Amino acid sequence: MIISVASGKGGTGKTTVSTSLALSIGKDAQILDCDVEEPNAHIFIKPKIEKKESVSIPVPKIDESKCVFCGKCQEACVYNVIAVIPATSERSGKTLTFQELCHGCGACSYLCPVGAIKEVPRETGIIEMGYAGDLEFIHGRLNIGEAMAPPLIREVKKKIDKNKTVIIDAPPGTSCPVITSIQGSDYCLLVTEPTPFGLNDLVLAVEVLKEMNVPFGVVINRADLGDSKTEEYCEKENIPILMRVPFNKEIAQSYSKGIPIIEGMPEYKRSFEELLKKIKEEMKK
Amino acid sequence: MKQIVVISGKGGTGKTILTASFAALAKNKVMADCDVDAADLHLLLAPDIKERQMFKSGHTAVIDKNICIECGKCRELCRFDAISEDFIVDPVSCEGCAFCSNICPVGAIKMEENTTGEWFVSDTRFGPMVHAKLGIAEENSGKLVSLVRNKARDIAEENGADWVIIDGSPGIGCPVIASISGVDCALVVTEPTMSGLHDADRVIQVAKHFKVPVKLVINKYDLNEDMSEQIENYCIEKNVELSGKIGFDENIVKAMVEGKTIIEYSDGKTTNLIKGIWEKLSRVLV
């Protein structure tokens, strides 16, 4: 079973929910932090990292001694990675590559008529894996300056162990990194806060999940702040509210120190066990 | 004309609250909401849309079943597993690279342009604003961010404006890189939590990587003063100017519920602190 934890708006409590949910299951659970731009789950889970892997995409390297400057690769590349300067009577030709724009599709090397393009790996991030007690932990970290998170997210998701209960901590927003993270989930929890910003972004996230056909429910964090419009929206749209977490200085403080709620306030362990039970019930519907 | 962008690394630290406050305080400015996949600035600035344009970007492969001979070459070569066993393209997985369409022996694959969003030029009570809405589950947000920024800059130049004030997005990937490149200042808003510091550090590294001047504000600093001190020490160590510290204030949410900036809502402590931050920032940049 794969449960992803997402939200339109950032900072609503995704990591708070995903880490405590995963810790409450413990054995036979796996937490994947797919927010590879800003991964935070490790701060709370404190895993012992046992394995690291480099993730790279294949980018073109031109062998200019073979290149005939025909321009086929430039024509094939829709990402403008390759610029071919044809030879003239005064100077020899040149082929420039802008590797940071490359998506690694492989078209250029395949279509090169003289075999002048070799693909070489360019690292875009790393995956770190380990355990915190019985809980298996995996996250990706995008390298600084890299623009594309989805290829790294896809690699993180290849570590999914289908025999376990898998909790995915997704990035905020509604665009490609979020879709890549949630895709293939059996259920999605949307964490929100009852403010105009929270509701606006929740509505966007709901549209995404409907489009993706993934069943979902809502967790309202800081439930006593803001206004009642989020509750009204969920009721009107028939979206189940599976948990409400009050605004509480104690929770905020333990969050700030990197302590999961269920460790800082053990009475919450039952709430998260309840949450998992409710998710399972929802999935049967 | 100077461009200033508010970013954070971690989401929900107060980017939009601060951007909207600067919009209320700065004179002669244009606003740009570059958080195109979960835009919120419009909730405080109530833009009146004057111009609306479609945003087209990227392509998706479409297989014509009448022509397809199911040879499987496209499936074999696609690196994004976007083509199913029955030769249907999954638009979410398709990267639009056109490799399949290039190699199809019978020309059965066409690349269709995606409409991935809309962008708007609007009037607000504080001046012009450029904003956008990325289509549901769409990509290429970086390109849409660049478009919004370019349009805002053009309007600022036409109007002789002094400022372009940009609301950024969380994270460190393509929309963030597009929103910070070439600005005069990237102001990072963070909160006194371990996650806040971890994420601010990563986005500050990105700003430095692209040689963008960066400053930092701690929001809700009084939620954990020890952590706040750690962030202040971080600033000293990494040579990042601390522009100010803002305490937790329930009025911020109350103002948000009324669709106002904190500057309009109250004359209290938070308003004065933000005024101080803006004055200092604008004095240095001009």
Coordinates of C-alpha atoms in Angstrom, one line a residue:
Chain A
M1 CA 0.0 0.0 0.0
I2 CA 1.4 3.4 -1.0
I3 CA 0.1 6.5 0.8
S4 CA 1.5 9.9 -0.3
V5 CA 1.3 13.0 1.8
A6 CA 0.9 16.2 -0.2
S7 CA -0.4 19.8 0.0
G8 CA -0.8 22.6 -2.4
K9 CA 0.6 25.2 0.0
G10 CA 4.0 24.6 1.6
G11 CA 4.5 24.6 5.3
T12 CA 1.1 23.2 6.2
G13 CA 2.5 20.1 8.0
K14 CA 3.2 17.4 5.3
T15 CA 6.4 16.3 7.0
T16 CA 4.9 16.4 10.4
V17 CA 2.1 14.1 9.3
S18 CA 4.2 11.8 7.1
T19 CA 7.0 11.2 9.6
S20 CA 4.6 10.5 12.5
L21 CA 2.4 8.3 10.4
A22 CA 5.5 6.3 9.3
L23 CA 6.9 6.1 12.8
S24 CA 3.5 4.9 14.2
I25 CA 3.6 2.0 11.8
G26 CA 7.3 1.3 12.3
K27 CA 8.1 -2.2 11.3
D28 CA 7.1 -3.1 7.8
A29 CA 6.9 0.5 6.8
Q30 CA 9.0 2.6 4.5
I31 CA 9.2 6.4 4.3
L32 CA 10.3 8.0 1.0
D33 CA 11.1 11.7 1.1
C34 CA 10.3 12.8 -2.5
D35 CA 10.7 16.5 -1.7
V36 CA 14.1 16.2 -3.2
E37 CA 14.6 20.0 -3.5
E38 CA 14.1 20.5 0.2
P39 CA 14.0 17.2 1.9
N40 CA 13.2 17.4 5.7
A41 CA 12.0 14.0 6.8
H42 CA 15.5 12.9 7.8
I43 CA 15.5 15.7 10.4
F44 CA 12.7 14.0 12.2
I45 CA 13.3 10.3 11.4
K46 CA 17.1 10.6 12.2
P47 CA 18.0 7.5 10.2
K48 CA 21.3 5.8 10.2
I49 CA 22.3 6.2 6.5
E50 CA 23.7 2.9 5.3
K51 CA 23.9 3.4 1.5
K52 CA 24.3 6.3 -0.9
E53 CA 23.8 6.2 -4.6
S54 CA 24.6 8.9 -7.2
V55 CA 21.8 9.7 -9.6
S56 CA 22.7 11.0 -13.0
I57 CA 21.2 11.5 -16.4
P58 CA 23.0 10.6 -19.6
V59 CA 24.1 13.7 -21.5
P60 CA 25.9 13.9 -24.9
K61 CA 29.6 14.2 -25.3
I62 CA 30.7 14.9 -28.9
D63 CA 33.8 13.4 -30.4
E64 CA 34.8 16.2 -32.7
S65 CA 37.3 14.0 -34.5
K66 CA 34.3 12.0 -35.8
C67 CA 31.7 14.8 -36.0
V68 CA 30.8 15.8 -39.6
F69 CA 28.8 18.9 -38.4
C70 CA 25.7 17.7 -40.2
G71 CA 23.4 19.2 -37.6
K72 CA 21.1 16.2 -37.2
C73 CA 21.6 16.2 -33.4
Q74 CA 20.7 19.8 -33.1
E75 CA 17.6 19.2 -35.2
A76 CA 16.5 16.3 -33.0
C77 CA 17.1 18.0 -29.7
V78 CA 14.0 19.9 -28.5
Y79 CA 15.8 21.2 -25.4
N80 CA 18.4 23.2 -27.4
V81 CA 21.3 21.3 -25.8
I82 CA 23.3 21.2 -29.0
A83 CA 24.5 24.0 -31.2
V84 CA 26.4 23.0 -34.4
I85 CA 28.6 25.6 -36.1
P86 CA 29.3 24.3 -39.6
A87 CA 32.8 24.4 -41.0
T88 CA 33.6 27.2 -43.5
S89 CA 36.6 27.7 -45.7
E90 CA 38.4 29.7 -43.0
R91 CA 37.7 27.5 -39.9
S92 CA 36.7 24.1 -38.9
G93 CA 33.3 23.3 -37.5
K94 CA 32.4 23.2 -33.9
T95 CA 29.6 21.4 -31.8
L96 CA 28.7 23.0 -28.5
T97 CA 26.7 21.3 -25.8
F98 CA 24.8 22.9 -22.9
Q99 CA 24.5 19.8 -20.7
E100 CA 22.5 21.3 -17.9
L101 CA 19.5 21.7 -20.3
C102 CA 19.6 18.0 -21.3
H103 CA 16.7 15.7 -20.3
G104 CA 18.6 12.5 -21.3
C105 CA 16.2 11.3 -24.0
G106 CA 19.1 9.8 -26.1
A107 CA 17.8 11.0 -29.4
C108 CA 21.1 12.8 -30.4
S109 CA 23.4 9.8 -30.0
Y110 CA 20.9 7.4 -31.6
L111 CA 20.4 9.6 -34.6
C112 CA 24.0 10.7 -35.2
P113 CA 24.9 9.1 -38.6
V114 CA 28.6 8.8 -37.7
G115 CA 28.5 7.7 -34.1
A116 CA 30.2 10.8 -32.9
I117 CA 28.0 11.2 -29.8
K118 CA 28.7 9.2 -26.6
E119 CA 26.5 9.6 -23.6
V120 CA 28.2 10.3 -20.3
P121 CA 26.5 10.5 -16.9
R122 CA 26.0 13.9 -15.3
E123 CA 25.0 13.7 -11.6
T124 CA 21.9 15.6 -10.6
G125 CA 21.5 14.4 -7.1
I126 CA 21.9 11.6 -4.6
I127 CA 19.8 9.0 -2.9
E128 CA 20.5 8.1 0.7
M129 CA 19.0 5.0 2.4
G130 CA 19.0 3.7 5.9
Y131 CA 17.0 2.7 8.9
A132 CA 15.6 4.3 12.1
G133 CA 14.9 1.3 14.2
D134 CA 12.6 -0.9 12.1
L135 CA 11.5 1.9 9.8
E136 CA 13.2 2.0 6.4
F137 CA 14.1 5.5 5.2
I138 CA 14.9 6.7 1.7
H139 CA 15.3 10.2 0.4
G140 CA 16.7 12.0 -2.6
R141 CA 18.7 15.3 -2.5
L142 CA 18.8 17.4 -5.6
N143 CA 22.2 18.9 -6.2
I144 CA 22.5 22.7 -5.8
G145 CA 21.8 24.5 -9.1
E146 CA 20.0 21.6 -10.7
A147 CA 16.6 22.5 -12.2
M148 CA 14.9 19.2 -12.7
A149 CA 13.6 17.2 -9.8
P150 CA 11.4 14.6 -11.5
P151 CA 14.2 12.3 -12.8
L152 CA 15.6 12.1 -9.3
I153 CA 12.1 11.5 -7.8
R154 CA 11.6 8.6 -10.3
E155 CA 14.8 7.0 -9.1
V156 CA 13.8 7.4 -5.4
K157 CA 10.5 5.7 -6.2
K158 CA 12.3 2.7 -7.7
K159 CA 13.2 1.9 -4.1
I160 CA 9.6 1.2 -3.2
D161 CA 9.1 -2.1 -1.5
K162 CA 5.6 -3.2 -2.3
N163 CA 5.5 -5.6 0.6
K164 CA 5.6 -2.7 3.0
T165 CA 3.3 0.2 3.9
V166 CA 5.0 3.0 1.9
I167 CA 4.6 6.6 3.0
I168 CA 5.7 9.2 0.5
D169 CA 6.4 12.8 1.6
A170 CA 5.7 14.8 -1.5
P171 CA 6.9 18.4 -2.4
P172 CA 4.5 21.3 -2.2
G173 CA 2.7 22.7 -5.2
T174 CA 0.8 21.2 -8.1
S175 CA 3.3 20.8 -10.9
C176 CA 5.5 18.0 -12.3
P177 CA 7.5 17.2 -9.1
V178 CA 4.3 16.7 -7.2
I179 CA 2.7 14.6 -9.9
T180 CA 5.8 12.4 -10.2
S181 CA 5.8 11.8 -6.5
I182 CA 2.1 11.0 -6.1
Q183 CA 1.7 8.9 -9.3
G184 CA 1.0 5.2 -8.5
S185 CA -0.2 5.9 -4.9
D186 CA -3.2 4.0 -3.6
Y187 CA -4.2 7.0 -1.4
C188 CA -3.2 10.6 -0.9
L189 CA -3.5 12.7 2.3
L190 CA -3.7 16.4 1.6
V191 CA -2.5 18.4 4.6
T192 CA -3.9 22.0 4.8
E193 CA -4.5 24.8 7.2
P194 CA -7.8 26.6 7.5
T195 CA -6.6 30.0 6.1
P196 CA -7.5 31.6 2.7
F197 CA -4.0 30.6 1.4
G198 CA -4.4 27.1 2.6
L199 CA -7.9 26.7 1.1
N200 CA -6.9 28.2 -2.2
D201 CA -4.0 25.8 -2.6
L202 CA -6.1 22.9 -1.3
V203 CA -8.6 23.4 -4.1
L204 CA -5.8 23.3 -6.6
A205 CA -4.4 20.1 -5.1
V206 CA -7.9 18.5 -5.1
E207 CA -8.1 19.2 -8.9
V208 CA -4.8 17.5 -9.4
L209 CA -5.8 14.4 -7.5
K210 CA -9.1 14.2 -9.4
E211 CA -7.2 14.4 -12.6
M212 CA -4.9 11.7 -11.5
N213 CA -7.7 9.5 -10.2
V214 CA -6.0 8.9 -6.8
P215 CA -8.4 8.7 -3.8
F216 CA -7.7 11.3 -1.1
G217 CA -8.7 12.7 2.2
V218 CA -7.7 15.9 4.1
V219 CA -5.8 16.5 7.3
I220 CA -6.4 20.0 8.8
N221 CA -3.4 21.3 10.7
R222 CA -3.6 24.3 13.1
A223 CA -7.4 23.5 12.9
D224 CA -8.4 26.3 15.3
L225 CA -6.7 29.1 13.4
G226 CA -8.2 31.0 10.5
D227 CA -11.8 30.5 9.4
S228 CA -14.4 27.7 8.8
K229 CA -14.3 27.9 5.0
T230 CA -12.0 24.8 4.6
E231 CA -14.4 22.6 6.6
E232 CA -17.3 24.0 4.6
Y233 CA -15.5 23.3 1.3
C234 CA -14.7 19.7 2.3
E235 CA -18.3 19.1 3.4
K236 CA -19.7 20.5 0.1
E237 CA -17.2 18.5 -2.0
N238 CA -17.7 15.3 0.0
I239 CA -14.1 15.1 0.9
P240 CA -13.4 13.2 4.1
I241 CA -11.5 15.1 6.9
L242 CA -9.5 12.3 8.5
M243 CA -7.7 14.2 11.2
R244 CA -7.6 17.6 12.8
V245 CA -4.4 18.8 14.6
P246 CA -4.9 21.9 16.8
F247 CA -2.5 24.9 16.8
N248 CA -0.4 24.3 19.8
K249 CA 2.8 25.9 20.9
E250 CA 4.1 22.5 22.2
I251 CA 3.7 20.9 18.7
A252 CA 5.3 23.9 17.1
Q253 CA 8.2 23.8 19.5
S254 CA 8.9 20.1 19.1
Y255 CA 8.6 20.6 15.3
S256 CA 11.2 23.4 15.4
K257 CA 13.6 21.1 17.2
G258 CA 13.1 18.2 14.8
I259 CA 11.1 16.1 17.2
P260 CA 8.2 14.1 15.6
I261 CA 4.9 14.8 17.2
I262 CA 4.4 11.2 18.3
E263 CA 7.7 11.4 20.2
G264 CA 7.2 14.8 21.7
M265 CA 3.6 14.1 22.6
P266 CA 3.2 10.3 22.8
E267 CA -0.6 10.7 23.2
Y268 CA -0.6 11.4 19.5
K269 CA 0.5 7.8 18.7
R270 CA -3.1 6.7 18.9
S271 CA -4.3 9.5 16.7
F272 CA -1.9 8.4 13.9
E273 CA -2.9 4.8 14.3
E274 CA -6.5 6.0 14.0
L275 CA -5.5 7.9 10.9
L276 CA -4.1 4.8 9.2
K277 CA -7.2 2.9 10.1
K278 CA -9.4 5.6 8.6
I279 CA -7.3 5.6 5.4
K280 CA -7.7 1.8 5.1
E281 CA -11.5 2.2 5.6
E282 CA -11.6 5.0 3.0
M283 CA -9.7 2.8 0.5
K284 CA -12.4 0.1 0.8
K285 CA -15.1 2.5 -0.4
Chain B
M1 CA 14.6 49.9 -11.7
K2 CA 15.4 47.2 -9.2
Q3 CA 14.1 43.7 -8.9
I4 CA 13.6 42.0 -5.6
V5 CA 12.4 38.4 -5.1
V6 CA 11.1 36.8 -1.9
I7 CA 12.0 33.1 -1.6
S8 CA 12.2 30.6 1.2
G9 CA 13.3 27.1 0.3
K10 CA 10.8 25.7 2.8
G11 CA 7.1 26.5 2.0
G12 CA 4.8 28.3 4.3
T13 CA 7.3 30.6 6.0
G14 CA 5.6 33.9 5.0
K15 CA 6.8 34.7 1.4
T16 CA 3.5 36.0 0.2
I17 CA 2.7 37.9 3.4
L18 CA 6.1 39.8 3.1
T19 CA 5.7 40.3 -0.7
A20 CA 2.2 41.8 -0.2
S21 CA 3.6 44.0 2.6
F22 CA 6.3 45.3 0.3
A23 CA 3.7 45.9 -2.4
A24 CA 1.8 48.1 0.1
L25 CA 5.0 50.0 1.2
A26 CA 7.0 50.5 -2.0
K27 CA 6.3 53.4 -4.2
N28 CA 6.1 53.2 -8.0
K29 CA 6.3 49.4 -8.5
V30 CA 5.0 46.4 -10.4
M31 CA 4.2 43.1 -8.7
A32 CA 4.9 39.6 -10.2
D33 CA 3.6 36.4 -8.7
C34 CA 6.1 33.8 -9.7
D35 CA 4.7 31.0 -7.5
V36 CA 2.7 29.9 -10.6
D37 CA 1.7 26.4 -9.4
A38 CA 0.2 27.5 -6.1
A39 CA -0.3 31.3 -6.4
D40 CA -1.6 33.1 -3.4
L41 CA -0.7 36.8 -3.9
H42 CA -3.9 37.5 -5.7
L43 CA -5.8 36.7 -2.4
L44 CA -4.3 39.8 -0.8
L45 CA -4.0 42.1 -3.8
A46 CA -7.4 41.4 -5.4
P47 CA -6.2 41.9 -9.0
D48 CA -8.6 43.2 -11.6
I49 CA -7.6 41.3 -14.8
K50 CA -7.0 43.6 -17.8
E51 CA -5.2 41.2 -20.1
R52 CA -5.3 37.4 -20.3
Q53 CA -3.1 35.2 -22.5
M54 CA -2.7 31.4 -23.0
F55 CA 0.6 29.9 -22.2
K56 CA 1.8 27.3 -24.6
S57 CA 4.9 25.3 -23.9
G58 CA 6.3 21.9 -24.6
H59 CA 4.8 19.1 -26.6
T60 CA 3.3 15.6 -26.1
A61 CA 3.5 12.7 -28.4
V62 CA 0.3 11.4 -29.9
I63 CA 0.2 8.1 -31.8
D64 CA -2.2 7.7 -34.7
K65 CA -3.6 4.2 -34.3
N66 CA -4.6 4.1 -38.0
I67 CA -1.1 4.5 -39.1
C68 CA 0.8 2.7 -36.3
I69 CA 2.1 -0.8 -37.2
E70 CA 2.9 -1.7 -33.6
C71 CA 6.5 -2.4 -34.4
G72 CA 7.5 -1.4 -30.9
K73 CA 10.5 0.8 -31.8
C74 CA 9.1 3.8 -29.9
R75 CA 8.5 1.7 -26.8
E76 CA 12.0 0.3 -26.9
L77 CA 13.7 3.7 -27.3
C78 CA 11.5 5.9 -25.0
R79 CA 13.5 6.5 -21.8
F80 CA 10.5 7.9 -19.9
D81 CA 8.3 4.7 -20.2
A82 CA 5.6 6.9 -21.6
I83 CA 4.3 4.5 -24.2
S84 CA 2.0 1.7 -23.1
E85 CA 1.9 -1.9 -24.4
D86 CA -1.1 -1.0 -26.5
F87 CA 0.7 2.1 -27.9
I88 CA -1.0 4.9 -26.0
V89 CA 1.2 7.8 -24.8
D90 CA 0.9 8.7 -21.1
P91 CA 0.9 12.5 -21.2
V92 CA 2.2 12.8 -17.6
S93 CA 5.3 10.6 -18.3
C94 CA 5.9 12.0 -21.8
E95 CA 8.8 14.6 -21.7
G96 CA 8.0 15.9 -25.2
C97 CA 11.5 14.9 -26.5
A98 CA 10.1 13.9 -29.9
F99 CA 12.6 10.9 -30.1
C100 CA 9.7 8.6 -30.9
S101 CA 8.3 10.8 -33.6
N102 CA 11.7 11.1 -35.1
I103 CA 12.3 7.3 -35.4
C104 CA 8.8 6.0 -36.1
P105 CA 9.2 4.2 -39.5
V106 CA 5.7 5.0 -40.7
G107 CA 5.3 8.5 -39.3
A108 CA 2.5 7.6 -37.0
I109 CA 3.6 9.9 -34.1
K110 CA 2.9 13.6 -34.1
M111 CA 4.0 16.1 -31.4
E112 CA 1.2 18.3 -30.2
E113 CA 1.8 21.6 -28.5
N114 CA 0.6 21.7 -24.9
T115 CA -1.4 24.6 -23.5
T116 CA -0.1 24.6 -20.0
G117 CA -1.5 27.7 -18.4
E118 CA -2.7 31.2 -18.5
W119 CA -1.1 34.5 -17.6
F120 CA -2.6 37.8 -16.7
V121 CA -1.8 41.5 -16.5
S122 CA -3.9 43.1 -13.8
D123 CA -4.5 46.3 -11.8
T124 CA -4.4 46.3 -8.1
R125 CA -4.8 48.9 -5.5
F126 CA -1.0 49.0 -5.2
G127 CA -0.2 49.1 -9.0
P128 CA 0.1 46.7 -11.9
M129 CA 0.6 43.0 -11.3
V130 CA 1.5 40.1 -13.6
H131 CA 0.5 36.7 -12.5
A132 CA -0.3 33.3 -13.9
K133 CA -2.0 30.0 -13.4
L134 CA -0.3 26.8 -14.4
G135 CA -2.7 24.2 -15.8
I136 CA -3.6 21.4 -13.5
A137 CA -0.8 18.8 -13.4
E138 CA 1.2 20.7 -16.0
E139 CA 4.9 21.2 -16.3
N140 CA 7.4 23.8 -17.6
S141 CA 6.6 26.2 -14.7
G142 CA 10.1 27.6 -15.1
K143 CA 9.3 29.0 -18.5
L144 CA 6.0 30.4 -17.2
V145 CA 7.9 32.1 -14.4
S146 CA 10.3 33.7 -16.9
L147 CA 7.4 34.9 -19.0
V148 CA 5.7 36.5 -15.9
R149 CA 9.0 38.1 -14.9
N150 CA 9.8 39.5 -18.4
K151 CA 6.3 40.9 -18.7
A152 CA 6.5 42.6 -15.3
R153 CA 9.9 44.0 -16.2
D154 CA 8.6 45.4 -19.5
I155 CA 5.7 47.1 -17.7
A156 CA 8.1 48.5 -15.1
E157 CA 10.3 49.9 -17.9
E158 CA 7.3 51.4 -19.8
N159 CA 5.9 53.0 -16.6
G160 CA 9.3 54.1 -15.3
A161 CA 8.7 52.1 -12.2
D162 CA 11.4 51.9 -9.5
W163 CA 10.7 48.3 -8.3
V164 CA 9.6 44.9 -9.5
I165 CA 8.5 43.0 -6.5
I166 CA 8.4 39.2 -7.0
D167 CA 6.8 36.5 -5.0
G168 CA 8.8 33.3 -5.5
S169 CA 8.0 29.7 -5.0
P170 CA 9.3 27.1 -2.5
G171 CA 12.0 24.7 -3.3
I172 CA 15.3 25.1 -5.2
G173 CA 14.4 23.7 -8.7
C174 CA 13.4 25.2 -12.0
P175 CA 10.8 27.8 -11.0
V176 CA 13.0 29.1 -8.2
I177 CA 16.1 29.3 -10.5
A178 CA 13.9 31.2 -13.1
S179 CA 12.6 33.6 -10.4
I180 CA 15.9 34.6 -8.9
S181 CA 18.2 34.8 -12.0
G182 CA 19.4 38.3 -12.5
V183 CA 17.5 40.0 -9.6
D184 CA 19.1 42.7 -7.5
C185 CA 18.2 41.0 -4.2
A186 CA 16.8 37.7 -3.2
L187 CA 15.2 37.9 0.3
V188 CA 15.0 34.6 2.0
V189 CA 12.2 34.2 4.6
T190 CA 12.7 31.4 7.0
E191 CA 11.4 30.3 10.4
P192 CA 13.2 29.2 13.5
T193 CA 13.0 25.4 12.9
M194 CA 15.6 22.9 11.9
S195 CA 13.7 22.4 8.6
G196 CA 13.6 26.2 8.1
L197 CA 17.4 26.5 8.5
H198 CA 18.1 23.4 6.4
D199 CA 16.0 24.6 3.6
A200 CA 17.1 28.3 3.8
D201 CA 20.7 27.1 3.6
R202 CA 20.0 25.1 0.4
V203 CA 18.2 28.0 -1.3
I204 CA 21.0 30.4 -0.2
Q205 CA 23.5 28.1 -1.8
V206 CA 21.5 28.2 -5.0
A207 CA 21.3 32.0 -4.9
K208 CA 25.1 32.2 -4.4
H209 CA 25.6 29.6 -7.2
F210 CA 23.8 32.0 -9.6
K211 CA 25.6 35.0 -8.1
V212 CA 22.4 36.6 -6.8
P213 CA 22.8 38.9 -3.7
V214 CA 20.9 37.3 -0.8
K215 CA 19.6 38.6 2.5
L216 CA 17.5 36.8 5.2
V217 CA 14.5 37.5 7.4
I218 CA 13.4 35.2 10.3
N219 CA 9.7 35.0 10.6
K220 CA 7.9 33.9 13.8
Y221 CA 11.4 34.1 15.4
D222 CA 9.9 33.9 18.9
L223 CA 8.5 30.3 18.4
N224 CA 12.0 29.0 19.2
E225 CA 14.5 31.7 20.2
D226 CA 17.4 29.2 20.5
M227 CA 16.8 28.1 16.9
S228 CA 16.6 31.8 15.9
E229 CA 20.0 32.4 17.5
Q230 CA 21.3 29.4 15.5
I231 CA 20.1 31.0 12.3
E232 CA 21.6 34.4 13.3
N233 CA 24.9 32.6 13.8
Y234 CA 24.5 30.9 10.5
C235 CA 24.1 34.3 8.9
I236 CA 27.3 35.6 10.5
E237 CA 29.2 32.5 9.5
K238 CA 28.0 32.5 5.9
N239 CA 28.2 36.2 5.5
V240 CA 24.4 36.6 4.8
E241 CA 22.9 39.9 6.0
L242 CA 20.0 39.5 8.5
S243 CA 17.4 42.0 7.3
G244 CA 15.2 41.5 10.4
K245 CA 13.2 39.3 12.7
I246 CA 9.4 39.2 12.9
G247 CA 7.6 37.7 15.8
F248 CA 4.5 35.4 15.7
D249 CA 1.4 37.6 15.3
E250 CA -2.1 36.3 15.1
N251 CA -3.0 39.5 13.2
I252 CA -1.3 38.2 10.1
V253 CA -3.9 35.4 9.8
K254 CA -6.7 37.8 10.7
A255 CA -5.5 40.2 8.0
M256 CA -5.3 37.3 5.5
V257 CA -8.9 36.3 6.3
E258 CA -10.0 39.8 5.5
G259 CA -7.9 39.8 2.2
K260 CA -5.7 42.6 3.5
T261 CA -2.0 43.1 3.9
I262 CA -0.8 43.3 7.5
I263 CA 0.3 46.9 6.7
E264 CA -3.3 47.9 6.0
Y265 CA -4.8 45.8 8.8
S266 CA -2.9 47.1 11.8
D267 CA -0.5 49.8 13.0
G268 CA 1.1 47.3 15.4
K269 CA 4.5 45.9 16.0
T270 CA 4.6 43.6 12.9
T271 CA 3.7 46.5 10.6
N272 CA 6.5 48.6 12.0
L273 CA 9.0 45.8 11.8
I274 CA 8.2 45.1 8.1
K275 CA 8.4 48.9 7.4
G276 CA 11.8 48.9 9.0
I277 CA 12.9 45.9 6.8
W278 CA 11.6 47.5 3.6
E279 CA 13.2 50.9 4.4
K280 CA 16.6 49.4 5.0
L281 CA 16.4 47.1 2.0
S282 CA 15.2 49.9 -0.4
R283 CA 17.8 52.4 0.9
V284 CA 20.7 49.9 0.2
L285 CA 19.4 48.9 -3.2
V286 CA 18.7 52.4 -4.7

